[in-house]
């Protein structure tokens, strides 16, 4: 009887977080690949016979919020290219969510060295995104 009480009082441990992080990475990749694959099929069904002219470079100089809004609206309407880009966004967000989940895990464990390191990684990600879209 005493053992069953001990099992019920176990805290959420590091092994549980490792399982959640592993599942996040696994399912994140599968979901992103599925969305991009479906987008590719939709795109080919609608634009498969068109010939693309790659001799002219078309620069797209919009800010990140305009791009995300356009992708969201296109994905909702079933545009194939937007669905492909949504899959790419999901693929990018998967490791970012992993870093955020790791930060939460380190905070619960009170491992402040790794909290600091994880915060540095998050700042680097934010800076990369900010400078990547600001011309």
Short mmCIF file of C-alpha atoms in Angstrom, two decimals:
data_model
loop_
_atom_site.label_atom_id
_atom_site.label_comp_id
_atom_site.label_asym_id
_atom_site.label_seq_id
_atom_site.Cartn_x
_atom_site.Cartn_y
_atom_site.Cartn_z
CA UNK A 1 0.00 0.00 0.00
CA UNK A 2 2.85 2.31 0.78
CA UNK A 3 4.37 1.75 -2.66
CA UNK A 4 1.20 2.86 -4.48
CA UNK A 5 1.23 6.15 -2.55
CA UNK A 6 4.85 6.71 -3.53
CA UNK A 7 4.09 6.11 -7.20
CA UNK A 8 1.23 8.62 -7.13
CA UNK A 9 3.43 11.27 -5.53
CA UNK A 10 6.17 11.11 -8.17
CA UNK A 11 6.93 14.46 -9.72
CA UNK A 12 7.01 15.31 -13.37
CA UNK A 13 10.61 14.38 -14.13
CA UNK A 14 13.31 14.85 -16.71
CA UNK A 15 12.43 11.57 -18.43
CA UNK A 16 8.87 12.85 -18.96
CA UNK A 17 10.21 16.02 -20.58
CA UNK A 18 12.54 14.00 -22.79
CA UNK A 19 9.55 11.94 -23.96
CA UNK A 20 7.51 15.07 -24.66
CA UNK A 21 10.40 16.71 -26.53
CA UNK A 22 11.00 13.55 -28.57
CA UNK A 23 7.33 13.35 -29.49
CA UNK A 24 7.27 17.07 -30.33
CA UNK A 25 10.16 16.65 -32.76
CA UNK A 26 8.78 13.45 -34.27
CA UNK A 27 5.21 14.66 -34.76
CA UNK A 28 6.31 18.16 -35.74
CA UNK A 29 8.34 16.79 -38.63
CA UNK A 30 5.56 14.43 -39.73
CA UNK A 31 2.91 17.16 -39.60
CA UNK A 32 5.07 19.62 -41.51
CA UNK A 33 5.93 17.03 -44.17
CA UNK A 34 2.28 16.06 -44.51
CA UNK A 35 1.13 19.67 -44.93
CA UNK A 36 3.88 20.40 -47.46
CA UNK A 37 3.13 17.18 -49.37
CA UNK A 38 -0.58 17.98 -49.55
CA UNK A 39 0.33 21.51 -50.65
CA UNK A 40 2.56 20.08 -53.37
CA UNK A 41 -0.22 17.90 -54.68
CA UNK A 42 -2.68 20.83 -54.68
CA UNK A 43 -0.10 23.05 -56.37
CA UNK A 44 0.60 20.50 -59.11
CA UNK A 45 -3.11 19.92 -59.69
CA UNK A 46 -3.65 23.66 -60.25
CA UNK A 47 -0.35 24.71 -61.86
CA UNK A 48 1.20 21.49 -63.16
CA UNK A 49 1.01 22.45 -66.81
CA UNK A 50 2.48 25.96 -66.41
CA UNK A 51 6.05 26.67 -67.42
CA UNK A 52 7.97 28.83 -64.98
CA UNK A 53 10.31 31.53 -66.30
CA UNK A 54 13.47 31.40 -64.19
CA UNK A 55 15.40 33.87 -66.35
CA UNK A 56 14.01 36.81 -64.34
CA UNK A 57 14.57 37.10 -60.59
CA UNK A 58 11.52 38.39 -58.75
CA UNK A 59 12.51 39.93 -55.42
CA UNK A 60 9.85 39.82 -52.76
CA UNK A 61 10.57 42.67 -50.35
CA UNK A 62 7.79 42.45 -47.77
CA UNK A 63 7.99 42.39 -44.01
CA UNK A 64 7.44 39.18 -42.06
CA UNK A 65 3.92 40.08 -40.92
CA UNK A 66 2.72 40.63 -44.48
CA UNK A 67 4.25 37.32 -45.56
CA UNK A 68 2.67 35.40 -42.66
CA UNK A 69 -0.72 37.03 -43.28
CA UNK A 70 -0.54 36.16 -47.00
CA UNK A 71 0.49 32.56 -46.25
CA UNK A 72 -2.28 32.18 -43.67
CA UNK A 73 -4.95 33.55 -46.00
CA UNK A 74 -3.65 31.41 -48.87
CA UNK A 75 -3.55 28.25 -46.74
CA UNK A 76 -7.10 28.84 -45.53
CA UNK A 77 -8.27 29.25 -49.12
CA UNK A 78 -6.42 26.07 -50.21
CA UNK A 79 -3.63 27.63 -52.27
CA UNK A 80 -0.98 24.99 -52.91
CA UNK A 81 2.05 27.29 -52.65
CA UNK A 82 0.79 28.67 -49.34
CA UNK A 83 0.26 25.15 -48.00
CA UNK A 84 3.84 24.25 -48.95
CA UNK A 85 5.10 27.37 -47.17
CA UNK A 86 2.93 26.51 -44.14
CA UNK A 87 4.63 23.13 -43.99
CA UNK A 88 8.02 24.86 -44.10
CA UNK A 89 6.95 27.21 -41.29
CA UNK A 90 5.85 24.19 -39.21
CA UNK A 91 9.21 22.55 -39.89
CA UNK A 92 10.98 25.71 -38.71
CA UNK A 93 8.81 26.05 -35.61
CA UNK A 94 9.41 22.46 -34.47
CA UNK A 95 12.95 23.01 -33.09
CA UNK A 96 12.00 26.48 -31.84
CA UNK A 97 9.23 24.92 -29.76
CA UNK A 98 11.75 22.35 -28.57
CA UNK A 99 14.01 25.13 -27.29
CA UNK A 100 11.07 26.80 -25.52
CA UNK A 101 10.03 23.50 -23.95
CA UNK A 102 13.62 22.94 -22.83
CA UNK A 103 13.61 26.37 -21.21
CA UNK A 104 10.48 25.41 -19.28
CA UNK A 105 12.08 22.10 -18.28
CA UNK A 106 15.25 23.79 -17.01
CA UNK A 107 13.20 26.32 -15.06
CA UNK A 108 11.29 23.53 -13.31
CA UNK A 109 14.55 21.75 -12.52
CA UNK A 110 16.05 25.05 -11.28
CA UNK A 111 19.09 24.49 -13.50
CA UNK A 112 19.89 28.15 -14.02
CA UNK A 113 23.06 27.62 -16.06
CA UNK A 114 21.05 25.90 -18.78
CA UNK A 115 18.25 28.45 -18.41
CA UNK A 116 20.83 31.12 -19.30
CA UNK A 117 22.21 29.12 -22.22
CA UNK A 118 18.69 28.46 -23.54
CA UNK A 119 17.80 32.15 -23.25
CA UNK A 120 20.90 33.00 -25.29
CA UNK A 121 19.75 30.53 -27.97
CA UNK A 122 16.27 32.12 -27.99
CA UNK A 123 17.80 35.60 -28.37
CA UNK A 124 19.92 34.35 -31.28
CA UNK A 125 16.81 32.90 -32.96
CA UNK A 126 14.92 36.18 -32.50
CA UNK A 127 17.82 38.22 -33.88
CA UNK A 128 18.16 35.87 -36.86
CA UNK A 129 14.50 36.18 -37.73
CA UNK A 130 14.52 39.95 -37.26
CA UNK A 131 17.58 40.62 -39.41
CA UNK A 132 16.61 37.98 -41.96
CA UNK A 133 13.46 39.90 -42.88
CA UNK A 134 14.68 43.48 -42.50
CA UNK A 135 16.43 44.82 -45.60
#
